[in-house]
Structure formats: structure tokens, C-alpha cells
Coordinates of C-alpha atoms in Angstrom, one line a residue:
M14 CA -23.5 72.1 -253.1
R15 CA -25.3 69.0 -251.8
W16 CA -25.9 70.6 -248.4
Q17 CA -27.0 73.8 -250.1
V18 CA -29.7 71.9 -251.9
V19 CA -30.7 70.0 -248.7
S20 CA -30.9 73.3 -246.7
I21 CA -32.9 75.1 -249.4
L22 CA -35.3 72.1 -249.7
A23 CA -35.8 72.0 -245.9
L24 CA -36.5 75.7 -245.9
W25 CA -38.9 75.4 -248.8
V26 CA -40.8 72.3 -247.5
G27 CA -41.0 73.9 -244.1
G28 CA -42.5 77.0 -245.6
E29 CA -45.1 74.9 -247.5
I30 CA -46.1 73.0 -244.4
A31 CA -46.4 76.2 -242.4
F32 CA -48.5 77.6 -245.1
L33 CA -50.8 74.6 -244.9
A34 CA -51.2 75.3 -241.2
F35 CA -52.9 78.5 -242.2
L36 CA -55.1 76.8 -244.8
W37 CA -55.9 73.5 -243.2
Q38 CA -54.5 72.2 -239.9
P39 CA -53.0 74.6 -237.2
W40 CA -50.9 71.8 -235.7
L41 CA -48.8 71.8 -238.9
L42 CA -47.3 75.1 -237.9
W43 CA -44.9 73.4 -235.5
P44 CA -43.2 70.9 -237.8
G45 CA -43.2 73.5 -240.6
S46 CA -41.4 76.0 -238.4
V47 CA -38.9 73.5 -237.3
L48 CA -38.0 72.6 -240.9
M49 CA -37.7 76.3 -241.8
V50 CA -35.4 77.0 -238.9
A51 CA -33.3 73.9 -239.8
G52 CA -33.1 74.9 -243.4
F53 CA -32.2 78.5 -242.6
A54 CA -29.5 77.3 -240.2
G55 CA -28.1 74.9 -242.7
M56 CA -27.9 77.6 -245.3
I57 CA -26.0 79.9 -242.9
V58 CA -23.5 77.1 -242.0
T59 CA -23.0 76.2 -245.7
V60 CA -22.6 79.8 -246.9
R61 CA -20.3 80.6 -244.0
G62 CA -18.2 77.6 -245.0
E63 CA -18.0 78.9 -248.5
S64 CA -17.1 82.4 -247.2
R65 CA -14.0 81.2 -245.3
G66 CA -10.9 82.6 -246.8
R67 CA -12.8 85.5 -248.4
P68 CA -12.4 88.5 -246.0
G69 CA -15.5 90.7 -245.8
A70 CA -17.8 88.0 -247.3
D71 CA -21.4 88.4 -246.1
P72 CA -23.1 85.0 -245.3
M73 CA -26.6 86.6 -245.7
S74 CA -25.7 87.7 -249.2
G75 CA -25.1 84.1 -250.1
I76 CA -28.4 83.0 -248.6
V77 CA -30.2 85.7 -250.6
D78 CA -28.4 84.6 -253.8
H79 CA -29.4 80.9 -253.2
T80 CA -33.0 81.8 -252.4
R81 CA -33.2 84.0 -255.5
E82 CA -31.8 81.2 -257.7
V83 CA -34.5 78.8 -256.4
H84 CA -37.2 81.4 -257.0
E85 CA -36.0 82.2 -260.5
G86 CA -35.9 78.5 -261.3
R87 CA -39.5 78.1 -260.2
V88 CA -40.5 81.0 -262.4
Q89 CA -38.9 79.4 -265.4
I90 CA -40.6 76.1 -264.8
L91 CA -44.0 77.1 -263.6
G92 CA -44.6 80.6 -265.0
A93 CA -44.7 83.9 -263.2
D94 CA -48.4 83.7 -262.2
H95 CA -48.3 80.2 -260.7
P96 CA -49.4 80.1 -257.0
E97 CA -46.2 78.3 -256.0
V98 CA -44.2 81.2 -257.5
L99 CA -46.2 83.7 -255.4
R100 CA -45.2 81.6 -252.4
S101 CA -41.6 81.5 -253.5
R102 CA -41.4 85.3 -254.0
D103 CA -42.9 85.8 -250.5
I104 CA -40.1 83.6 -249.0
L105 CA -37.5 85.5 -251.1
A106 CA -38.8 88.9 -249.9
A107 CA -38.7 87.6 -246.3
I108 CA -35.0 86.6 -246.8
Y109 CA -34.3 90.1 -248.1
A110 CA -35.9 91.6 -245.0
R111 CA -33.9 89.2 -242.8
A112 CA -30.7 90.5 -244.6
G113 CA -31.7 94.1 -243.8
R114 CA -32.4 94.9 -247.5
M115 CA -35.8 96.3 -246.7
A116 CA -36.2 98.3 -250.0
E117 CA -35.8 95.1 -252.0
A118 CA -38.0 93.2 -249.6
I119 CA -40.8 95.7 -249.9
D120 CA -40.5 95.8 -253.7
H121 CA -41.0 92.0 -253.8
F122 CA -43.8 92.0 -251.3
E123 CA -45.6 94.8 -253.2
Q124 CA -45.2 92.9 -256.5
N125 CA -46.4 89.7 -254.9
L126 CA -49.5 91.3 -253.5
A127 CA -50.4 93.0 -256.8
D128 CA -49.9 89.6 -258.6
A129 CA -51.9 87.7 -256.0
E130 CA -54.8 90.2 -256.1
R131 CA -54.8 89.8 -259.9
V132 CA -54.3 86.0 -260.1
L133 CA -56.1 84.8 -256.9
G134 CA -58.5 87.6 -256.1
P135 CA -58.4 90.2 -253.4
D136 CA -60.0 88.0 -250.7
H137 CA -58.2 84.7 -251.4
R138 CA -56.5 83.1 -248.4
G139 CA -53.1 83.4 -250.2
T140 CA -53.7 87.1 -250.9
L141 CA -54.6 87.7 -247.3
L142 CA -51.2 86.1 -246.3
Y143 CA -49.2 88.2 -248.8
R144 CA -51.0 91.4 -247.8
N145 CA -50.1 90.6 -244.2
S146 CA -46.4 90.1 -245.2
L147 CA -46.4 93.5 -246.9
A148 CA -48.0 95.2 -243.9
G149 CA -45.3 93.7 -241.6
A150 CA -42.6 95.0 -243.9
Y151 CA -44.1 98.4 -243.9
G152 CA -44.2 98.3 -240.2
K153 CA -40.5 97.4 -239.9
A154 CA -39.6 100.2 -242.3
G155 CA -41.4 102.7 -240.1
R156 CA -44.3 103.2 -242.6
S157 CA -47.0 102.8 -239.9
T158 CA -49.8 104.5 -241.8
E159 CA -49.5 102.1 -244.7
S160 CA -49.0 99.2 -242.4
I161 CA -52.2 99.9 -240.5
G162 CA -54.2 100.5 -243.7
L163 CA -53.2 97.1 -245.0
C164 CA -53.9 95.4 -241.7
E165 CA -57.3 97.0 -241.5
Q166 CA -58.1 95.9 -245.0
N167 CA -56.9 92.4 -244.3
L168 CA -58.9 92.0 -241.1
T169 CA -62.1 93.2 -242.9
E170 CA -61.6 90.7 -245.7
A171 CA -60.7 87.9 -243.3
E172 CA -63.8 88.4 -241.1
R173 CA -66.0 88.5 -244.1
V174 CA -64.6 85.5 -245.9
L175 CA -63.2 83.3 -243.2
G176 CA -65.3 84.3 -240.2
P177 CA -64.4 86.2 -236.9
V178 CA -62.8 83.2 -235.1
E179 CA -60.9 81.4 -237.8
I180 CA -57.2 80.9 -237.1
N181 CA -56.0 83.3 -239.8
T182 CA -58.5 86.0 -238.8
L183 CA -57.2 85.8 -235.2
D184 CA -53.7 86.3 -236.4
Y185 CA -54.6 89.2 -238.6
R186 CA -56.6 90.9 -235.8
N187 CA -53.6 90.5 -233.4
N188 CA -51.3 92.0 -236.1
L189 CA -53.6 95.0 -236.5
A190 CA -53.6 95.5 -232.7
G191 CA -49.8 95.3 -232.8
A192 CA -49.7 97.9 -235.5
Y193 CA -52.0 100.2 -233.4
E194 CA -49.7 99.6 -230.4
R195 CA -46.5 100.5 -232.3
A196 CA -48.2 103.7 -233.6
G197 CA -49.0 104.7 -230.0
R198 CA -52.8 104.1 -230.4
L199 CA -52.9 102.0 -227.2
A200 CA -56.6 102.3 -226.4
E201 CA -57.5 100.9 -229.8
A202 CA -54.8 98.2 -229.5
I203 CA -56.0 97.0 -226.1
R204 CA -59.6 96.9 -227.2
L205 CA -58.6 94.8 -230.2
Y206 CA -56.3 92.5 -228.2
E207 CA -59.1 91.9 -225.7
Q208 CA -61.6 91.1 -228.5
N209 CA -59.1 88.8 -230.1
L210 CA -58.3 86.8 -227.0
A211 CA -61.9 86.4 -226.2
A212 CA -62.6 85.2 -229.8
C213 CA -59.7 82.8 -229.6
E214 CA -60.7 81.2 -226.4
R215 CA -64.3 80.9 -227.5
G216 CA -63.5 79.5 -231.0
M217 CA -60.2 77.6 -230.6
G218 CA -60.1 76.8 -226.9
T219 CA -57.8 77.9 -224.1
D220 CA -55.1 75.2 -225.0
Y221 CA -54.6 76.6 -228.5
L222 CA -51.0 77.9 -228.9
G223 CA -52.2 81.1 -230.3
A224 CA -54.1 81.8 -227.0
L225 CA -50.7 82.0 -225.2
L226 CA -49.4 84.4 -227.8
F227 CA -52.5 86.6 -227.8
R228 CA -52.6 86.7 -224.0
N229 CA -49.0 87.7 -224.0
S230 CA -49.7 90.6 -226.4
L231 CA -52.5 91.9 -224.3
A232 CA -50.5 91.6 -221.1
G233 CA -47.7 93.7 -222.7
A234 CA -50.2 96.4 -223.7
Y235 CA -51.6 96.5 -220.2
E236 CA -48.0 97.0 -218.9
K237 CA -47.6 100.0 -221.2
V238 CA -50.7 101.8 -219.9
G239 CA -49.9 101.2 -216.3
R240 CA -52.2 98.2 -215.5
P241 CA -49.6 95.8 -213.9
T242 CA -52.2 93.8 -211.9
E243 CA -54.0 92.7 -215.0
A244 CA -50.7 92.1 -216.8
I245 CA -49.5 89.9 -214.0
G246 CA -52.7 87.9 -214.0
L247 CA -52.3 87.1 -217.7
Y248 CA -48.7 86.2 -217.4
E249 CA -49.4 83.9 -214.5
R250 CA -52.1 82.1 -216.5
N251 CA -49.8 81.8 -219.5
L252 CA -47.1 80.3 -217.3
T253 CA -49.5 77.8 -215.8
D254 CA -50.9 76.8 -219.2
A255 CA -47.6 76.6 -221.0
E256 CA -46.0 74.4 -218.3
R257 CA -49.1 72.2 -218.4
L258 CA -49.1 71.8 -222.2
G259 CA -45.4 71.1 -222.4
A260 CA -43.5 70.7 -225.7
P261 CA -43.7 72.3 -228.2
D262 CA -45.1 75.1 -226.1
Y263 CA -42.5 75.1 -223.4
S264 CA -40.7 78.1 -225.0
Q265 CA -43.9 80.1 -224.0
A266 CA -43.3 79.1 -220.4
V267 CA -39.8 80.7 -220.5
I268 CA -41.3 83.8 -222.1
A269 CA -44.1 84.0 -219.5
R270 CA -41.7 83.5 -216.6
D271 CA -39.4 86.2 -217.8
N272 CA -42.3 88.6 -218.5
L273 CA -43.8 87.9 -215.1
A274 CA -40.5 88.5 -213.3
A275 CA -40.0 91.8 -215.1
V276 CA -43.5 93.2 -214.4
R277 CA -43.4 92.1 -210.8
T278 CA -40.0 93.9 -210.4
V279 CA -41.4 97.1 -211.9
D280 CA -44.5 96.8 -209.8
G281 CA -42.5 96.5 -206.6
R282 CA -43.6 92.9 -205.9
V283 CA -41.3 90.0 -205.1
S284 CA -40.5 87.9 -208.2
T285 CA -40.7 84.2 -207.4
D286 CA -40.8 81.1 -209.4
H287 CA -43.9 79.2 -208.3
N288 CA -42.1 75.9 -209.1
D289 CA -39.9 76.5 -206.1
Q290 CA -42.8 76.8 -203.7

């Protein structure tokens, strides 16, 4: 039980720190993400340990149960409309989605968005985050029209309230481009990816971690429409920047190197690691 509490606490605190990254300081995203991963891993290990000797036991089911218990406890203590309860329900919905229980996840995301719009207002930062969560769940469930509609609404609100180059606005614009891409609307996706990368580099600088992610998204879209030269150029720049920046961005160097090798192979070029030159 002790390790269950520690794991849930790490997951919760990590989520709160990551949330602060969207509201305050972008650099908090890294420690928040590390804590969330550690907490989630701890929950898996703990629940698997409890599941030994019980054939057919599903570890994810135990994680869902633990997370739901934490959420229900916060509802009893703080009340259903407290902002922390909204955050708690968002985490619970995400755990449902992780467990493959998409219907329950979407129900919780939908309830959370409705409550956030009522309690916080339709253009509050938290409401934008919860609308983004629901849009992502709709996308995973194959409900692309609804996903795109929410992404478009979110971007409109974010640009009006936060500004066109604010960190959350950049994320929401990239998410809308991704929704367009998954729906096969590649011309619109590329135009939005290009706009977002330019806004990011102008407003946040080229060393911002998001620039690597946005550049990677655009390069992938270029690949899909048969523009390998432009894709290679972006992957090469990502690899150079990621290696120069070092940890915690090194994972982006691995991604960039793999993507670069893949697109060079498809394009008929020799794939080389420039570190070996």
C-alpha cells in the first residue's frame, strides 16, 4: 500500500508540475513528465505485484481503480466543481484511455469539458487544456470530424486570449494540423505546420524544445506528399540542434536520426550518420 501511495503521489505531482508548464514556465514540462512516468511505472510494478497468483488479472485495471479512488477522494474533500477536481478527472480519463477503455475515457473528458466551461469559462486556460484532451480522445476513437471541430475552436480561443505565439497556442495549432493530417487534409495540415513552426521560432526561439517537435511534424507531412528534400533538410536541422542542446532533448536526436535514415532510404540516398564523418 505504501508504494501505491508513493506512485500515485508522484503521478499526481508530476501532472500538476506539467500543468504549470502550460500556465507558467515551459521548462517545468521536463521534471513534471519525469515524475509522471516514474509514478505510472511505479503503479504498474505495484499492481503487477498484487496480481501475482491471480491468473488473468489485468494490471491496468488496478491502475484505473487506484486512480479513480484518488479522484473520488478529492471530490469528497474539495467538491465536484473545484479546479483540482477537474484536473483529477482529466488524469483519470487519460488513464482510462491508456487502458483502452475509450468509451469511459470520452465520457469523463466530455463531463470535464462541460464542467470546466461552466465553472472556469469557455476561454480559461484550463478549459482550453480539457477541450484539447477531449479532441485527442475523439481523434483516437476515429471521430475525426468532432476532433477537428474542437481543435479549431480551441485554436481560435487560444489565439484570441493567449496570443498567436504563446506556448499553449503553438501546441493547439500543431494539434489541429495533426488532426487535419490524420483526416487526409494534407494541404491544410502543411500550411498550418509551416505557420506554427515560423511562429514558434519567432516567438520562442529555435532552441525551444517545441521547435524540434513542430519541425518533426512538418517534415513528416512533407514526406507524405512526396517532398523528401524538404523533409531531409528539416530532419538534418533537428538532428544538429538536438545534439547541440543535449539532455533532456537527446531523445529528439534519436528520433531525428531514425527519421532521417528512413527518408533517405526511401529517397534512394545513402543514409549516413554525420557523427562518423
